[in-house]
PDB file of C-alpha atoms in Angstrom:
ATOM      1  CA  UNK A 273      33.831  -2.974  -4.889  1.00 38.00           C
ATOM      2  CA  UNK A 274      30.223  -2.995  -2.929  1.00 44.00           C
ATOM      3  CA  UNK A 275      30.282  -0.869  -0.682  1.00 54.00           C
ATOM      4  CA  UNK A 276      30.232  -2.401   3.074  1.00 55.00           C
ATOM      5  CA  UNK A 277      27.438  -3.276   4.660  1.00 74.00           C
ATOM      6  CA  UNK A 278      25.773  -3.116   1.471  1.00 88.00           C
ATOM      7  CA  UNK A 279      23.358  -5.511   1.982  1.00 92.00           C
ATOM      8  CA  UNK A 280      19.411  -6.711   0.421  1.00 92.00           C
ATOM      9  CA  UNK A 281      17.816  -5.819   2.379  1.00 94.00           C
ATOM     10  CA  UNK A 282      20.127  -2.188   2.974  1.00 94.00           C
ATOM     11  CA  UNK A 283      19.551  -2.182  -1.018  1.00 96.00           C
ATOM     12  CA  UNK A 284      15.557  -2.620  -0.183  1.00 96.00           C
ATOM     13  CA  UNK A 285      16.086   0.242   2.286  1.00 95.00           C
ATOM     14  CA  UNK A 286      17.999   2.305   0.077  1.00 95.00           C
ATOM     15  CA  UNK A 287      15.559   1.728  -2.261  1.00 97.00           C
ATOM     16  CA  UNK A 288      12.338   2.646  -0.510  1.00 96.00           C
ATOM     17  CA  UNK A 289      14.080   6.464   0.480  1.00 94.00           C
ATOM     18  CA  UNK A 290      13.876   6.941  -3.747  1.00 96.00           C
ATOM     19  CA  UNK A 291      10.520   5.859  -3.540  1.00 95.00           C
ATOM     20  CA  UNK A 292       9.463   8.713  -0.782  1.00 91.00           C
ATOM     21  CA  UNK A 293      11.482  11.717  -2.884  1.00 93.00           C
ATOM     22  CA  UNK A 294       9.491  10.640  -6.259  1.00 92.00           C
ATOM     23  CA  UNK A 295       6.293  10.310  -5.418  1.00 92.00           C
ATOM     24  CA  UNK A 296       3.793   8.416  -6.571  1.00 93.00           C
ATOM     25  CA  UNK A 297       5.472   8.211  -9.595  1.00 95.00           C
ATOM     26  CA  UNK A 298       8.393   6.531  -8.127  1.00 95.00           C
ATOM     27  CA  UNK A 299       7.927   3.477  -8.432  1.00 96.00           C
ATOM     28  CA  UNK A 300       7.019   2.869 -12.247  1.00 95.00           C
ATOM     29  CA  UNK A 301       9.797   5.203 -12.869  1.00 96.00           C
ATOM     30  CA  UNK A 302      12.188   3.107 -10.364  1.00 97.00           C
ATOM     31  CA  UNK A 303      15.697   2.283 -12.013  1.00 97.00           C
ATOM     32  CA  UNK A 304      18.789   0.465 -10.716  1.00 97.00           C
ATOM     33  CA  UNK A 305      21.041   3.268 -11.052  1.00 96.00           C
ATOM     34  CA  UNK A 306      19.013   5.678  -9.471  1.00 96.00           C
ATOM     35  CA  UNK A 307      19.697   3.046  -6.365  1.00 96.00           C
ATOM     36  CA  UNK A 308      22.972   2.338  -6.986  1.00 95.00           C
ATOM     37  CA  UNK A 309      23.909   6.162  -7.230  1.00 94.00           C
ATOM     38  CA  UNK A 310      21.878   6.361  -3.761  1.00 93.00           C
ATOM     39  CA  UNK A 311      24.294   3.703  -2.881  1.00 93.00           C
ATOM     40  CA  UNK A 312      27.614   4.744  -4.006  1.00 92.00           C
ATOM     41  CA  UNK A 313      28.157   2.330  -6.040  1.00 93.00           C
ATOM     42  CA  UNK A 314      28.103   1.556  -9.908  1.00 93.00           C
ATOM     43  CA  UNK A 315      24.580  -1.068 -10.937  1.00 95.00           C
ATOM     44  CA  UNK A 316      26.564  -3.928 -11.323  1.00 93.00           C
ATOM     45  CA  UNK A 317      27.479  -3.578  -7.721  1.00 92.00           C
ATOM     46  CA  UNK A 318      23.587  -4.216  -7.291  1.00 93.00           C
ATOM     47  CA  UNK A 319      23.344  -7.259  -8.960  1.00 92.00           C
ATOM     48  CA  UNK A 320      24.866  -9.650  -5.837  1.00 92.00           C
ATOM     49  CA  UNK A 321      21.715  -8.486  -4.105  1.00 94.00           C
ATOM     50  CA  UNK A 322      19.338  -8.077  -5.668  1.00 95.00           C
ATOM     51  CA  UNK A 323      18.285 -10.458  -9.275  1.00 95.00           C
ATOM     52  CA  UNK A 324      17.183  -7.740 -10.924  1.00 96.00           C
ATOM     53  CA  UNK A 325      14.898  -4.219 -11.520  1.00 96.00           C
ATOM     54  CA  UNK A 326      11.598  -6.864 -10.907  1.00 95.00           C
ATOM     55  CA  UNK A 327      13.259  -8.450  -8.027  1.00 95.00           C
ATOM     56  CA  UNK A 328      13.732  -5.089  -6.248  1.00 97.00           C
ATOM     57  CA  UNK A 329      10.109  -3.898  -7.390  1.00 96.00           C
ATOM     58  CA  UNK A 330       9.465  -7.527  -5.482  1.00 96.00           C
ATOM     59  CA  UNK A 331      10.623  -7.138  -2.349  1.00 96.00           C
ATOM     60  CA  UNK A 332       9.961  -3.055  -2.295  1.00 97.00           C
ATOM     61  CA  UNK A 333       5.761  -4.443  -2.663  1.00 97.00           C
ATOM     62  CA  UNK A 334       6.389  -6.639   0.089  1.00 97.00           C
ATOM     63  CA  UNK A 335       8.038  -4.376   2.362  1.00 97.00           C
ATOM     64  CA  UNK A 336       5.340  -1.829   1.577  1.00 98.00           C
ATOM     65  CA  UNK A 337       2.517  -4.227   1.709  1.00 98.00           C
ATOM     66  CA  UNK A 338       3.671  -5.081   4.898  1.00 98.00           C
ATOM     67  CA  UNK A 339       3.769  -1.723   6.445  1.00 98.00           C
ATOM     68  CA  UNK A 340       0.355  -0.495   5.303  1.00 98.00           C
ATOM     69  CA  UNK A 341      -1.279  -3.699   6.811  1.00 98.00           C
ATOM     70  CA  UNK A 342       1.068  -2.526  10.210  1.00 98.00           C
ATOM     71  CA  UNK A 343      -0.773   1.218   9.531  1.00 98.00           C
ATOM     72  CA  UNK A 344      -4.145  -0.664   9.847  1.00 98.00           C
ATOM     73  CA  UNK A 345      -3.924  -2.865  11.811  1.00 98.00           C
ATOM     74  CA  UNK A 346      -2.789  -0.238  14.111  1.00 98.00           C
ATOM     75  CA  UNK A 347      -5.124   1.593  13.447  1.00 98.00           C
ATOM     76  CA  UNK A 348      -8.418  -0.605  13.805  1.00 97.00           C
ATOM     77  CA  UNK A 349      -6.943  -2.680  17.060  1.00 95.00           C
ATOM     78  CA  UNK A 350     -10.316  -2.908  19.372  1.00 94.00           C
ATOM     79  CA  UNK A 351     -12.551  -2.050  16.751  1.00 95.00           C
ATOM     80  CA  UNK A 352     -15.294  -3.383  14.442  1.00 90.00           C
ATOM     81  CA  UNK A 353     -17.963  -2.662  11.731  1.00 93.00           C
ATOM     82  CA  UNK A 354     -18.015   1.300  10.504  1.00 96.00           C
ATOM     83  CA  UNK A 355     -15.452   2.733  13.154  1.00 97.00           C
ATOM     84  CA  UNK A 356     -13.331   0.178  11.738  1.00 97.00           C
ATOM     85  CA  UNK A 357     -13.060   1.172   8.296  1.00 97.00           C
ATOM     86  CA  UNK A 358     -12.957   4.642   9.093  1.00 98.00           C
ATOM     87  CA  UNK A 359      -9.702   3.736  10.864  1.00 98.00           C
ATOM     88  CA  UNK A 360      -8.721   1.850   8.234  1.00 98.00           C
ATOM     89  CA  UNK A 361      -9.346   3.940   5.380  1.00 98.00           C
ATOM     90  CA  UNK A 362      -8.081   7.565   7.203  1.00 98.00           C
ATOM     91  CA  UNK A 363      -4.523   5.075   7.491  1.00 98.00           C
ATOM     92  CA  UNK A 364      -4.443   4.458   4.496  1.00 98.00           C
ATOM     93  CA  UNK A 365      -4.909   7.504   3.231  1.00 98.00           C
ATOM     94  CA  UNK A 366      -2.181   8.891   5.898  1.00 98.00           C
ATOM     95  CA  UNK A 367       0.188   6.509   4.903  1.00 98.00           C
ATOM     96  CA  UNK A 368       0.036   7.524   1.237  1.00 97.00           C
ATOM     97  CA  UNK A 369      -0.126  11.197   2.126  1.00 96.00           C
ATOM     98  CA  UNK A 370       3.405  10.262   3.690  1.00 97.00           C
ATOM     99  CA  UNK A 371       5.037   7.294   1.581  1.00 97.00           C
ATOM    100  CA  UNK A 372       3.682   8.009  -2.110  1.00 96.00           C
ATOM    101  CA  UNK A 373       5.929   6.055  -3.877  1.00 96.00           C
ATOM    102  CA  UNK A 374       5.510   3.294  -1.414  1.00 97.00           C
ATOM    103  CA  UNK A 375       1.604   3.646  -1.404  1.00 97.00           C
ATOM    104  CA  UNK A 376       2.347   3.169  -5.473  1.00 96.00           C
ATOM    105  CA  UNK A 377       4.454  -0.045  -4.549  1.00 97.00           C
ATOM    106  CA  UNK A 378       1.792  -1.667  -2.748  1.00 97.00           C
ATOM    107  CA  UNK A 379      -0.856  -1.611  -5.388  1.00 94.00           C
ATOM    108  CA  UNK A 380       1.227  -5.150  -7.376  1.00 89.00           C
ATOM    109  CA  UNK A 381      -0.580  -7.519  -7.870  1.00 90.00           C
ATOM    110  CA  UNK A 382       0.977 -10.641  -6.563  1.00 92.00           C
ATOM    111  CA  UNK A 383       1.049 -12.917  -9.120  1.00 91.00           C
ATOM    112  CA  UNK A 384      -0.532 -17.304  -7.381  1.00 90.00           C
ATOM    113  CA  UNK A 385       1.145 -18.854  -9.703  1.00 92.00           C
ATOM    114  CA  UNK A 386       4.238 -17.958  -9.510  1.00 92.00           C
ATOM    115  CA  UNK A 387       6.588 -18.893  -7.189  1.00 94.00           C
ATOM    116  CA  UNK A 388       8.612 -15.633  -6.512  1.00 92.00           C
ATOM    117  CA  UNK A 389       5.579 -13.792  -5.682  1.00 94.00           C
ATOM    118  CA  UNK A 390       4.822 -16.003  -3.206  1.00 96.00           C
ATOM    119  CA  UNK A 391       6.320 -13.360  -0.233  1.00 96.00           C
ATOM    120  CA  UNK A 392       4.122 -10.993  -1.746  1.00 96.00           C
ATOM    121  CA  UNK A 393       1.287 -13.153  -1.876  1.00 96.00           C
ATOM    122  CA  UNK A 394       1.189 -13.723   2.102  1.00 97.00           C
ATOM    123  CA  UNK A 395       1.797 -10.538   2.887  1.00 96.00           C
ATOM    124  CA  UNK A 396      -1.149  -9.618   0.632  1.00 95.00           C
ATOM    125  CA  UNK A 397      -3.388 -12.345   2.608  1.00 95.00           C
ATOM    126  CA  UNK A 398      -2.012 -10.559   5.766  1.00 97.00           C
ATOM    127  CA  UNK A 399      -3.968  -6.924   4.688  1.00 96.00           C
ATOM    128  CA  UNK A 400      -6.562  -9.321   3.402  1.00 94.00           C
ATOM    129  CA  UNK A 401      -7.460 -10.441   6.943  1.00 95.00           C
ATOM    130  CA  UNK A 402      -6.758  -7.237   9.288  1.00 96.00           C
ATOM    131  CA  UNK A 403      -9.410  -5.649   6.625  1.00 95.00           C
ATOM    132  CA  UNK A 404     -11.567  -8.753   7.290  1.00 94.00           C
ATOM    133  CA  UNK A 405     -11.052  -8.531  11.013  1.00 93.00           C
ATOM    134  CA  UNK A 406     -12.660  -4.814  10.699  1.00 93.00           C
ATOM    135  CA  UNK A 407     -15.370  -5.480   8.443  1.00 93.00           C
ATOM    136  CA  UNK A 408     -16.635  -8.260  10.708  1.00 91.00           C
ATOM    137  CA  UNK A 409     -18.497  -6.313  12.561  1.00 91.00           C
ATOM    138  CA  UNK A 410     -20.942  -6.405   9.705  1.00 94.00           C
ATOM    139  CA  UNK A 411     -22.298  -8.915  10.403  1.00 92.00           C
ATOM    140  CA  UNK A 412     -21.274  -8.909   6.833  1.00 90.00           C
ATOM    141  CA  UNK A 413     -21.481 -13.011   4.931  1.00 88.00           C
ATOM    142  CA  UNK A 414     -18.180 -14.614   3.844  1.00 85.00           C
ATOM    143  CA  UNK A 415     -19.394 -15.046   1.223  1.00 86.00           C
ATOM    144  CA  UNK A 416     -19.466 -10.823   0.634  1.00 90.00           C
ATOM    145  CA  UNK A 417     -15.931  -9.749   2.440  1.00 92.00           C
ATOM    146  CA  UNK A 418     -13.944  -9.916  -0.718  1.00 92.00           C
ATOM    147  CA  UNK A 419     -16.409  -7.332  -2.374  1.00 94.00           C
ATOM    148  CA  UNK A 420     -16.783  -5.529   0.482  1.00 96.00           C
ATOM    149  CA  UNK A 421     -12.850  -5.479   1.111  1.00 96.00           C
ATOM    150  CA  UNK A 422     -13.130  -4.574  -3.095  1.00 95.00           C
ATOM    151  CA  UNK A 423     -15.404  -1.699  -2.693  1.00 96.00           C
ATOM    152  CA  UNK A 424     -13.239  -0.143   0.422  1.00 97.00           C
ATOM    153  CA  UNK A 425      -9.911  -0.718  -1.848  1.00 96.00           C
ATOM    154  CA  UNK A 426     -11.352   0.820  -4.939  1.00 97.00           C
ATOM    155  CA  UNK A 427     -13.134   4.218  -3.588  1.00 98.00           C
ATOM    156  CA  UNK A 428     -10.214   5.446  -0.694  1.00 98.00           C
ATOM    157  CA  UNK A 429      -7.079   4.351  -3.462  1.00 97.00           C
ATOM    158  CA  UNK A 430      -9.515   6.250  -6.146  1.00 97.00           C
ATOM    159  CA  UNK A 431      -9.652   9.984  -3.766  1.00 97.00           C
ATOM    160  CA  UNK A 432      -6.101   9.377  -2.837  1.00 97.00           C
ATOM    161  CA  UNK A 433      -4.426   9.320  -5.799  1.00 96.00           C
ATOM    162  CA  UNK A 434      -7.043  12.454  -7.580  1.00 96.00           C
ATOM    163  CA  UNK A 435      -5.375  13.413  -3.624  1.00 96.00           C
ATOM    164  CA  UNK A 436      -2.320  12.828  -4.607  1.00 95.00           C
ATOM    165  CA  UNK A 437      -1.937  13.920  -8.074  1.00 94.00           C
ATOM    166  CA  UNK A 438      -3.871  17.298  -8.018  1.00 93.00           C
ATOM    167  CA  UNK A 439      -6.854  16.409  -9.322  1.00 93.00           C
ATOM    168  CA  UNK A 440      -9.082  17.880  -7.162  1.00 92.00           C
ATOM    169  CA  UNK A 441      -8.335  21.405  -8.629  1.00 84.00           C
ATOM    170  CA  UNK A 442     -11.887  22.738  -6.221  1.00 86.00           C
ATOM    171  CA  UNK A 443     -10.829  24.702  -2.885  1.00 79.00           C
ATOM    172  CA  UNK A 444     -13.095  22.708  -0.929  1.00 86.00           C
ATOM    173  CA  UNK A 445     -12.805  21.139   2.018  1.00 92.00           C
ATOM    174  CA  UNK A 446     -10.671  17.315   1.152  1.00 95.00           C
ATOM    175  CA  UNK A 447     -10.875  15.950   4.680  1.00 96.00           C
ATOM    176  CA  UNK A 448     -14.742  16.399   4.344  1.00 96.00           C
ATOM    177  CA  UNK A 449     -15.238  15.304   1.549  1.00 97.00           C
ATOM    178  CA  UNK A 450     -13.055  12.291   2.502  1.00 97.00           C
ATOM    179  CA  UNK A 451     -15.171  11.889   5.429  1.00 97.00           C
ATOM    180  CA  UNK A 452     -18.516  12.055   2.628  1.00 97.00           C
ATOM    181  CA  UNK A 453     -16.661   9.176   0.369  1.00 98.00           C
ATOM    182  CA  UNK A 454     -15.954   6.645   3.922  1.00 98.00           C
ATOM    183  CA  UNK A 455     -19.244   7.543   5.185  1.00 97.00           C
ATOM    184  CA  UNK A 456     -21.161   6.213   1.931  1.00 97.00           C
ATOM    185  CA  UNK A 457     -18.600   3.032   1.593  1.00 97.00           C
ATOM    186  CA  UNK A 458     -19.791   1.880   5.189  1.00 97.00           C
ATOM    187  CA  UNK A 459     -23.667   2.534   4.245  1.00 97.00           C
ATOM    188  CA  UNK A 460     -22.798   0.396   1.340  1.00 96.00           C
ATOM    189  CA  UNK A 461     -21.688  -2.243   3.220  1.00 96.00           C
ATOM    190  CA  UNK A 462     -24.408  -1.880   5.863  1.00 95.00           C
ATOM    191  CA  UNK A 463     -26.981  -2.304   3.241  1.00 94.00           C
ATOM    192  CA  UNK A 464     -24.919  -5.209   2.066  1.00 92.00           C
ATOM    193  CA  UNK A 465     -24.733  -7.452   5.522  1.00 91.00           C
ATOM    194  CA  UNK A 466     -28.610  -6.399   5.765  1.00 89.00           C
ATOM    195  CA  UNK A 467     -29.602  -7.863   1.896  1.00 78.00           C
TER     196      UNK A 467
END
């Protein structure tokens, strides 16, 4: 018998809590058993609400991408160019630090040929739109926007993952290092826009 009030949305919310507690590797290690345990039901009861572990992971990715996009949008509203990129980078880092498991879920790229990934693709497009708006202040040609977003994402993600996994062993100030990284990204994007 499913627990009263258990729905697909409730299962997703419980799984998000499991991710939050499990750290940066929680998304890859997620099991239906862990979510069922959190819900106080047997694993077969979850199948009334999610089709499979892959379905649940897709739902988590959709929700996490939407959350991260809202965080970036809130940080960049009213800003453009370098100021917006710096704010977006800080928003990504803050989200990853506060929700490392959810952040890992944001790294799932939708399969554009897969109908089940349609909602994830829509959420990813929203993220691209927010970052594209932040980049407009650079005067970057439209055809270079994807390149700039990839540079931004790669740089920030690399730093964040090293930070979350303890990859920075020296006692130097991480905030200062992150600021330098973002400055380098801003400089690179500005050079691409000018070039």
